[in-house]
Amino acid sequence: MIGERRLIIWSIIATGISSVVTQLITIREFLTQFHGNEITISLVLFAWLIVNALGSLIAKPFKSGSFILYSILTFLIAVWSLPQIIFIRLLRDYIFIHGVSPGFYRIFYYIIIAITPYCLLVGFVLPYSLKVMGSFSNPIRTGTLYVLDNIGDIGGGVLFSFFLVYWFKPFKALVVSSIGLILISIMMVLVKRRYYLIILFSIISVGFFYIGFSGDIELWTLEGQYGKILSYMESPYGRIVISSEYPQHTFWESGVPFYSDANIVNSEEKVHYPLCQLSNVKRVLLISGGLGETLKEVKKYHPERIDYVELDPYMTESAIQLGVLKKDSNVNIYNMDGRRFVKSTNIKYDAVIIDLPEPDTFQINRFYTDEFFQMAKRILTPEGVLSFNLEYSPNYISRVRSKKLSIIYNTARRHFKDVLIIPGMQAYFICRDGPITYDIPERLKKLSIETSYIKGFYRGNVTDERIMMINGIIKKDANINRDFEPRAVSIMFREWFFKHGSSPRVFFIILIPLTILYVFLIKREEYLLFTTGMCNMSAEMLIILTFQIIHGYVYLKVGAIITSFLGGLLPGAILGTWVK
């Protein structure tokens, strides 16, 4: 009996380790599947807790527990983590149209479907272990069970945040975190001499380890999303994938196409629209987007210094290896957060070019706020120019898109005397305290700079009608976008719901009455647990969002943040076991 009791205690800790690592990897997996905004993180955590609670509720009617059934359930928890990730990757294109961004409710349903088997098991096993221990002469108390589970959760968070995230891809990380639970489960059936289960567990474990350590199988699970993959790596900052569709190479970062070496149009527009406004270019700062033709176009101005800032070193290293990023004596590559670089540098630049995605996350929004434009203005020369681009439709601009462009325009206008929007393939914002012209081809001609796209197609695309249209939709009374008043993100969320013809109101209309009903039905002590958990989860999400706003790379630190909360719960849990 003593041996069985110890095995259950260790299985509770091992379950905590395995489940937390699986949860964190699942969050990161969904971030890469659905472009990683904060809504995705919230939905995964919400669904995870709800289904876990349902699993615990299912265990409530059981008066006693079976040691053998418990060992089977813990083994399933250990090995099911891998099929869950495979399921998330492979079934996406069967449920959604390939290449199409699904809306809020479809993402939520997909998350629920993907995680339900695993979360039901995890939620069921913890209270069921108490039923199993009830038959022992020295059973553990509920408070002790909570402490053991918390120790396992902390161990899983530490293992992932400070080791697995840096050294292992998801499949291998899941295997490493589940080894302990697999061994304990096998030992439990060995104690009971269930040899047929030992053989079955061993066969399944061999398959689990083979798939987990097979790089080819993991690569195959990603090909549906990315196509032919030349290179794949898991960076602490995101998933880097380089795909090939001859003769084009596409760099993906966390599921988003980051750069394509066949996109000469984007390279010319983002470089020449701002730089041709200057008569002399000595120092250029490029925040992201420096791969392929970009640096080649910048070098046409013969600058003395080009500083290229890219957050993820894996991205630049891969680009150098493939030859789409070439080192040069006057090109300095900095692998750090672009905003942090702007804040800390004392170099004065003639041009700051920002080539980032839409401000639809708090991480990216940090580069379109009042605070950032103030920092950027500090590092510009008196005649210097700042440029960035936003998506828009040249023939129709919706009210929501108009409001977003207006918010960003008014925010930039607070720090620059002139802000010009050039309606190219995207809306290019040129910000300066000096003169700015729309006549880009004429400026390039005076500077003797040759281009492929702008020379032949600029006047056909940037027409007077489009210039009048985009200037006409700018509202000068629009709100200002700030770090902790992220108006642009709010607009992007509204645009996202509008695009998919949905609204979060239905979600809350259903959730709020159910929550109120639940509160009236539960006991007083359950109410205390419910409200405490709600406050704890709210604080956790608030810290995740705040960290994203300030530091900008929650993909790396989401595990550490969750682990910190779990670590804070442990002293309270231990203290609770001492109180009679």
XYZ file of C-alpha atoms in Angstrom:
580
model
C 0.000 0.000 0.000
C 2.837 2.398 0.811
C 4.308 1.899 -2.648
C 0.974 2.569 -4.332
C 0.439 5.723 -2.267
C 3.836 7.103 -3.231
C 3.225 6.308 -6.882
C -0.028 8.270 -6.818
C 1.696 11.231 -5.141
C 4.425 11.239 -7.781
C 1.852 10.793 -10.542
C 0.010 13.934 -9.379
C 3.251 15.952 -9.594
C 4.159 14.407 -12.956
C 0.660 15.131 -14.300
C 1.091 18.770 -13.319
C 4.423 18.967 -15.145
C 3.103 17.314 -18.298
C -0.211 19.220 -18.397
C 1.328 22.690 -17.973
C 3.918 22.073 -20.699
C 1.124 20.786 -22.953
C -0.989 23.848 -22.174
C 1.840 26.271 -23.006
C 2.741 24.469 -26.227
C -0.953 24.402 -27.185
C -1.221 28.169 -26.623
C 1.826 28.764 -28.817
C 0.455 26.371 -31.442
C -2.809 28.275 -31.688
C -0.881 31.563 -31.816
C 0.872 30.351 -34.982
C -2.344 28.952 -36.434
C -4.413 32.121 -35.972
C -1.905 34.979 -36.179
C -1.275 35.249 -32.476
C -3.347 38.148 -31.230
C -4.369 38.412 -27.617
C -7.884 37.117 -28.293
C -6.364 33.732 -29.172
C -4.525 33.511 -25.835
C -7.694 34.438 -23.948
C -9.816 31.884 -25.814
C -7.350 29.041 -25.220
C -7.073 29.776 -21.481
C -10.849 30.206 -21.161
C -11.622 26.968 -23.004
C -8.884 25.090 -21.122
C -10.267 26.065 -17.710
C -13.906 25.417 -18.670
C -13.251 21.913 -20.021
C -10.945 21.103 -17.080
C -13.751 22.101 -14.718
C -16.154 19.873 -16.627
C -13.741 16.954 -16.215
C -13.621 17.569 -12.449
C -17.423 17.707 -12.366
C -17.629 14.298 -14.068
C -15.428 12.831 -11.297
C -17.699 14.148 -8.530
C -20.285 11.281 -8.479
C -17.603 8.599 -8.024
C -17.589 7.359 -4.427
C -14.422 5.279 -4.809
C -11.665 4.874 -7.355
C -9.826 2.094 -9.135
C -6.032 2.103 -8.958
C -5.769 0.387 -12.364
C -8.194 2.803 -14.031
C -6.249 5.686 -12.525
C -2.978 4.335 -13.975
C -4.612 4.006 -17.410
C -5.909 7.583 -17.259
C -2.513 9.034 -16.262
C -0.872 7.116 -19.105
C -3.424 8.535 -21.563
C -2.668 12.050 -20.308
C 1.034 11.455 -20.911
C 0.684 10.226 -24.510
C -2.370 12.201 -25.706
C -0.491 15.532 -25.691
C 1.227 14.621 -28.979
C -1.938 13.598 -30.919
C -3.535 16.847 -29.724
C -0.879 18.997 -31.413
C -0.996 16.820 -34.562
C -4.784 17.198 -34.585
C -4.526 21.001 -34.325
C -2.120 21.134 -37.264
C -3.663 18.627 -39.656
C -7.382 19.265 -39.290
C -7.229 23.042 -39.697
C -7.389 22.886 -43.498
C -10.210 20.334 -43.372
C -12.354 22.555 -41.177
C -11.373 25.948 -42.640
C -10.681 26.988 -46.213
C -6.918 27.006 -46.776
C -5.459 30.495 -46.592
C -8.638 32.067 -45.196
C -8.629 33.651 -41.750
C -11.472 32.188 -39.643
C -13.577 34.373 -37.385
C -13.973 34.520 -33.607
C -16.569 31.789 -33.147
C -15.017 29.337 -35.587
C -11.663 29.710 -33.826
C -13.368 29.188 -30.465
C -15.175 26.047 -31.656
C -11.961 24.678 -33.127
C -10.092 25.260 -29.867
C -12.848 23.504 -27.899
C -12.855 20.506 -30.261
C -9.066 20.201 -30.229
C -8.463 20.368 -26.478
C -11.567 18.674 -25.040
C -10.256 15.059 -24.816
C -7.040 16.093 -23.082
C -8.612 18.658 -20.751
C -11.391 16.293 -19.693
C -8.752 13.723 -18.732
C -6.659 16.225 -16.765
C -9.708 17.683 -15.019
C -11.020 14.232 -14.126
C -7.778 12.686 -12.855
C -6.998 15.100 -10.009
C -10.236 14.672 -7.993
C -10.359 10.991 -8.994
C -6.961 10.462 -7.360
C -8.599 11.399 -4.049
C -11.167 8.650 -4.567
C -8.370 6.153 -5.176
C -6.450 7.330 -2.100
C -9.603 7.010 0.000
C -9.112 3.261 0.269
C -5.646 3.661 1.813
C -5.011 3.752 5.552
C -3.327 7.135 5.281
C -5.101 9.112 2.514
C -3.996 12.614 1.578
C -6.186 15.647 2.305
C -7.641 17.884 -0.407
C -5.250 20.692 0.544
C -2.242 18.405 0.208
C -3.514 17.265 -3.184
C -3.716 20.893 -4.278
C -0.151 21.527 -3.071
C 1.185 18.491 -4.963
C -0.611 19.554 -8.144
C 0.710 23.090 -7.747
C 4.284 21.798 -7.338
C 3.895 19.847 -10.569
C 2.437 22.864 -12.379
C 5.336 25.050 -11.259
C 7.816 22.364 -12.302
C 6.231 22.185 -15.758
C 6.265 25.955 -16.141
C 9.921 26.214 -15.110
C 10.906 23.286 -17.342
C 9.236 24.866 -20.361
C 10.098 28.539 -19.789
C 13.786 28.099 -19.001
C 14.751 24.962 -20.892
C 12.352 23.434 -23.415
C 11.450 26.702 -25.160
C 15.113 27.320 -25.993
C 16.265 23.837 -26.958
C 13.371 21.736 -28.242
C 10.701 21.823 -30.927
C 7.118 21.105 -29.761
C 7.087 17.340 -30.399
C 10.312 16.712 -28.492
C 9.279 19.093 -25.716
C 6.064 17.123 -25.192
C 7.990 13.842 -25.051
C 10.515 15.186 -22.531
C 7.782 16.564 -20.264
C 5.801 13.288 -20.390
C 8.596 10.779 -19.748
C 8.159 10.908 -15.960
C 4.400 10.335 -16.112
C 4.799 7.447 -18.582
C 7.312 5.691 -16.310
C 5.128 6.180 -13.219
C 2.075 4.823 -15.061
C 4.003 1.715 -16.104
C 5.240 1.250 -12.530
C 1.660 1.449 -11.246
C 0.449 -1.424 -13.463
C 3.673 -3.308 -12.644
C 2.854 -3.086 -8.922
C -0.526 -4.674 -9.657
C 1.088 -7.255 -11.978
C -1.098 -6.327 -14.944
C 1.405 -7.633 -17.478
C -0.885 -7.190 -20.474
C -1.106 -3.473 -19.622
C 2.677 -3.297 -19.243
C 3.057 -4.707 -22.767
C 0.370 -2.363 -24.157
C 1.841 0.713 -22.428
C 5.315 -0.223 -23.680
C 4.185 -0.591 -27.312
C 2.316 2.723 -27.250
C 5.288 4.423 -25.556
C 7.661 3.237 -28.289
C 5.356 4.747 -30.914
C 5.034 7.936 -28.852
C 8.822 8.334 -28.571
C 9.360 7.506 -32.250
C 6.878 10.129 -33.478
C 8.064 12.695 -30.940
C 11.719 12.420 -31.874
C 11.115 12.106 -35.625
C 11.842 15.456 -37.214
C 10.417 14.284 -40.546
C 6.999 13.531 -39.052
C 6.866 16.899 -37.305
C 7.827 18.635 -40.556
C 5.123 16.707 -42.407
C 2.447 17.972 -39.999
C 3.328 21.565 -40.978
C 3.322 21.155 -44.754
C -0.443 21.583 -45.010
C -0.103 25.113 -43.652
C 3.162 26.177 -45.296
C 3.675 24.010 -48.393
C 7.148 22.758 -49.275
C 9.345 23.580 -46.285
C 13.048 24.307 -46.732
C 13.745 25.185 -43.124
C 11.815 25.051 -39.858
C 12.856 26.114 -36.391
C 11.168 27.026 -33.139
C 12.540 30.303 -31.886
C 11.761 31.577 -28.378
C 10.070 34.481 -30.176
C 8.007 32.513 -32.679
C 7.951 29.780 -35.287
C 10.244 30.437 -38.242
C 9.403 28.572 -41.440
C 10.975 29.070 -44.858
C 8.864 27.608 -47.650
C 9.596 27.313 -51.334
C 7.360 27.650 -54.357
C 9.892 27.788 -57.148
C 11.452 30.258 -57.708
C 9.940 32.107 -54.732
C 11.000 31.755 -51.091
C 8.636 32.861 -48.338
C 9.663 33.535 -44.743
C 6.932 32.859 -42.182
C 6.978 34.102 -38.614
C 4.396 32.607 -36.231
C 2.126 31.629 -39.118
C 2.278 35.004 -40.902
C 4.094 35.495 -44.252
C 6.870 37.851 -43.241
C 8.824 38.246 -46.486
C 8.860 36.959 -50.058
C 11.911 37.357 -52.280
C 9.687 37.872 -55.339
C 7.983 40.989 -53.902
C 10.019 43.754 -55.565
C 7.008 46.101 -55.385
C 6.983 46.192 -51.581
C 10.770 46.648 -51.415
C 10.739 49.627 -53.786
C 7.724 51.351 -52.257
C 8.786 51.125 -48.618
C 12.331 52.336 -49.415
C 12.007 54.929 -52.172
C 8.849 56.739 -51.061
C 10.585 58.080 -47.919
C 14.247 58.165 -48.987
C 13.707 60.090 -52.223
C 12.302 62.963 -50.144
C 15.846 63.577 -48.843
C 18.645 65.277 -50.736
C 21.311 63.467 -48.731
C 21.033 60.104 -46.964
C 23.781 59.244 -44.483
C 22.186 57.046 -41.828
C 19.118 54.810 -42.196
C 17.342 52.776 -39.516
C 15.262 49.869 -40.775
C 12.933 48.282 -38.218
C 12.151 44.802 -39.563
C 11.637 43.941 -43.232
C 15.312 44.095 -44.180
C 15.450 40.815 -46.107
C 15.859 40.345 -49.843
C 15.804 43.439 -52.064
C 15.249 45.959 -49.289
C 18.889 46.640 -48.372
C 19.816 46.606 -52.054
C 17.316 49.414 -52.685
C 18.531 51.407 -49.665
C 22.140 51.144 -50.870
C 21.225 53.001 -54.067
C 21.366 56.161 -51.921
C 24.941 55.341 -50.811
C 24.355 55.788 -47.076
C 27.291 55.693 -44.680
C 25.409 53.483 -42.227
C 22.386 51.163 -42.301
C 21.114 49.790 -39.003
C 18.733 46.861 -39.404
C 16.788 45.803 -36.289
C 15.064 42.414 -36.203
C 13.754 40.880 -32.981
C 14.424 37.245 -33.801
C 18.065 36.200 -34.415
C 16.829 32.951 -35.970
C 15.194 34.958 -38.742
C 18.318 36.863 -39.731
C 20.576 33.813 -39.376
C 18.323 31.793 -41.683
C 18.204 34.650 -44.186
C 22.005 34.919 -44.218
C 22.344 31.165 -44.776
C 19.920 31.289 -47.724
C 21.596 34.359 -49.191
C 18.558 36.676 -48.949
C 20.374 38.804 -46.390
C 23.956 39.752 -47.195
C 26.376 41.170 -44.659
C 28.130 44.392 -45.606
C 30.607 46.709 -43.958
C 28.066 49.524 -43.550
C 25.159 47.271 -42.513
C 24.714 46.625 -38.783
C 22.247 43.922 -37.728
C 20.738 44.206 -34.261
C 18.650 41.346 -32.895
C 16.497 43.078 -30.320
C 13.121 44.696 -29.926
C 12.880 47.626 -32.351
C 11.200 49.916 -29.869
C 13.829 49.197 -27.254
C 16.521 50.053 -29.824
C 14.843 53.358 -30.702
C 14.561 54.241 -27.024
C 18.189 53.451 -26.186
C 20.163 54.627 -29.224
C 21.787 58.058 -29.400
C 22.446 57.923 -33.154
C 20.679 60.491 -35.327
C 19.132 59.038 -38.490
C 18.096 60.698 -41.727
C 15.365 58.083 -42.157
C 13.561 55.552 -39.983
C 11.666 52.959 -42.030
C 9.210 50.695 -40.193
C 8.116 47.577 -42.056
C 5.848 45.729 -39.637
C 2.446 44.025 -39.924
C -0.841 45.702 -39.078
C -1.233 46.936 -35.460
C -3.680 44.150 -34.629
C -1.768 42.978 -31.549
C -0.469 44.925 -28.575
C 3.055 43.892 -29.594
C 2.838 45.566 -33.008
C 0.645 48.453 -31.866
C 3.602 49.708 -29.786
C 5.125 51.023 -33.039
C 2.099 53.138 -33.960
C 1.501 55.007 -30.718
C 2.004 58.553 -29.527
C 4.834 57.407 -27.254
C 6.713 55.655 -30.057
C 6.428 58.551 -32.517
C 7.890 60.793 -29.828
C 10.827 58.413 -29.392
C 11.327 58.148 -33.159
C 11.304 61.931 -33.532
C 14.138 62.157 -30.997
C 16.521 60.055 -33.117
C 15.752 61.815 -36.421
C 17.813 64.653 -37.841
C 15.955 67.998 -38.186
C 15.057 67.168 -41.810
C 14.705 63.424 -41.185
C 11.797 61.296 -42.362
C 9.806 58.506 -40.683
C 7.767 56.076 -42.763
C 5.488 53.095 -42.216
C 2.676 51.403 -44.103
C -0.806 50.078 -43.407
C -3.092 47.865 -45.446
C -5.970 49.443 -47.350
C -8.054 48.907 -50.473
C -7.233 51.447 -53.199
C -10.787 51.394 -54.579
C -12.909 51.143 -51.422
C -12.146 52.156 -47.850
C -14.603 50.950 -45.216
C -15.679 53.113 -42.271
C -13.717 50.958 -39.848
C -10.564 51.133 -41.996
C -11.072 54.882 -42.396
C -11.195 55.275 -38.625
C -7.994 53.243 -38.190
C -6.103 55.316 -40.792
C -7.400 58.502 -39.159
C -6.271 57.427 -35.681
C -2.746 56.632 -36.875
C -2.590 59.820 -38.976
C -3.639 62.062 -36.077
C -1.217 60.326 -33.733
C 1.734 60.878 -36.097
C 0.613 64.431 -36.826
C 1.138 65.348 -33.158
C 4.894 65.008 -33.672
C 5.479 65.872 -37.339
C 4.486 69.047 -39.164
C 3.736 67.170 -42.368
C 2.261 63.682 -42.750
C 1.618 62.492 -46.300
C -0.228 59.283 -47.208
C 0.806 57.779 -50.533
C -1.864 55.310 -51.788
C 0.413 52.687 -53.320
C -0.100 48.943 -52.960
C -0.464 49.856 -49.300
C -1.056 53.196 -47.582
C 2.447 54.593 -47.024
C 2.734 57.249 -44.319
C 5.602 59.712 -44.848
C 6.213 61.868 -41.755
C 8.564 64.841 -41.730
C 9.086 68.404 -40.548
C 10.116 69.394 -44.070
C 8.574 69.306 -47.554
C 7.111 66.032 -48.878
C 6.101 65.375 -52.476
C 3.870 62.868 -54.232
C 5.989 63.095 -57.396
C 8.217 60.135 -56.560
C 9.347 59.339 -60.147
C 10.547 62.914 -60.647
C 12.521 62.855 -57.392
C 14.132 59.523 -58.325
C 15.026 60.924 -61.736
C 16.786 63.908 -60.158
C 18.692 61.567 -57.851
C 19.597 59.259 -60.798
C 18.102 56.216 -59.071
C 16.756 53.394 -61.240
C 13.720 51.339 -60.218
C 11.701 48.557 -61.819
C 8.183 49.008 -60.495
C 7.985 52.710 -59.577
C 9.429 53.918 -62.881
C 6.793 52.192 -64.977
C 3.724 51.800 -62.773
C 3.689 54.519 -60.105
C 1.604 57.075 -62.007
C -0.942 54.441 -62.991
C -1.473 53.371 -59.386
C -0.972 56.537 -57.353
C -3.585 58.609 -59.178
C -5.082 61.977 -58.236
C -8.410 60.256 -57.572
C -6.871 57.820 -55.083
C -4.916 60.605 -53.383
C -8.121 62.650 -53.002
C -10.032 59.621 -51.750
C -7.555 58.639 -49.028
C -7.150 62.250 -47.886
C -10.920 62.671 -47.886
C -11.543 59.833 -45.441
C -9.050 61.097 -42.823
C -10.945 62.520 -39.848
C -8.933 65.188 -38.080
C -10.907 64.720 -34.843
C -10.107 60.997 -34.471
C -8.695 59.703 -31.194
C -4.981 59.365 -30.452
C -3.394 55.911 -30.274
C -1.384 55.441 -27.070
C 0.396 52.521 -25.397
C -2.252 52.079 -22.708
C -5.098 53.461 -24.831
C -4.609 51.217 -27.876
C -7.282 52.679 -30.124
C -5.801 51.037 -33.227
C -6.026 47.555 -31.686
C -9.632 48.193 -30.704
C -10.418 49.220 -34.267
C -8.597 46.192 -35.665
C -10.672 43.890 -33.435
C -13.844 45.584 -34.641
C -12.679 45.231 -38.227
C -11.922 41.543 -37.621
C -15.423 40.877 -36.286
C -16.967 42.983 -39.053
C -15.070 41.090 -41.768
C -16.462 37.781 -40.531
C -19.954 39.110 -39.942
C -19.864 38.296 -36.248
C -19.825 40.030 -32.879
C -18.573 39.068 -29.393
C -21.909 40.225 -27.985
C -23.545 36.814 -28.498
C -20.662 35.206 -26.589
C -21.175 37.502 -23.606
C -24.975 37.338 -23.800
C -24.700 33.578 -23.268
C -21.778 33.628 -20.824
C -22.993 36.293 -18.373
C -26.413 34.725 -17.539
C -24.810 31.290 -17.164
C -22.231 32.756 -14.778
C -24.909 34.490 -12.709
C -26.957 31.271 -12.569
C -23.898 29.316 -11.453
C -23.136 31.813 -8.683
C -26.667 31.420 -7.251
C -26.452 27.614 -7.281
C -23.072 27.108 -5.613
C -22.275 26.959 -1.884
C -20.643 29.778 0.087
C -17.170 28.186 0.118
C -17.471 27.429 -3.610
C -18.389 31.063 -4.213
C -15.176 32.110 -2.467
C -13.140 29.777 -4.676
C -14.978 30.971 -7.793
C -14.430 34.680 -7.185
C -10.809 34.150 -6.119
C -10.118 32.165 -9.288
C -11.825 34.788 -11.435
C -9.741 37.590 -9.919
C -6.574 35.537 -10.290
C -7.268 34.772 -13.959
C -8.190 38.386 -14.700
C -4.969 39.588 -13.110
C -2.985 36.996 -15.065
C -4.476 38.112 -18.406
C -3.939 41.773 -17.478
C -0.259 41.110 -16.779
C 0.127 39.198 -20.065
C -1.387 42.127 -21.986
C 0.693 44.678 -20.058
C 3.858 42.691 -20.705
C 2.964 42.603 -24.398
C 2.536 46.382 -24.455
C 5.775 47.153 -22.608
C 8.135 44.459 -23.880
C 6.430 43.166 -27.010
C 7.335 39.463 -27.069
C 4.825 37.541 -24.980
C 5.362 34.459 -27.202
C 8.615 33.955 -25.290
C 7.451 34.886 -21.802
C 3.878 33.581 -21.604
C 5.209 30.439 -19.883
C 7.226 32.434 -17.354
C 4.236 34.673 -16.559
C 1.899 31.727 -15.958
C 4.621 29.976 -13.914
C 5.041 33.080 -11.747
C 1.345 33.007 -10.900
C 1.497 29.316 -10.076
C 4.533 29.961 -7.887
C 2.640 32.650 -6.021
C -0.209 30.231 -5.295
C 2.048 27.611 -3.702
C 2.817 29.398 -0.359
C -0.882 30.043 0.117
C -1.711 26.415 -0.634
C 0.875 25.191 1.893
C -0.409 27.635 4.520
C -3.938 26.378 3.871
C -2.928 22.805 4.751
C -1.703 24.001 8.190
C -5.001 25.658 9.086
C -7.340 23.211 10.799
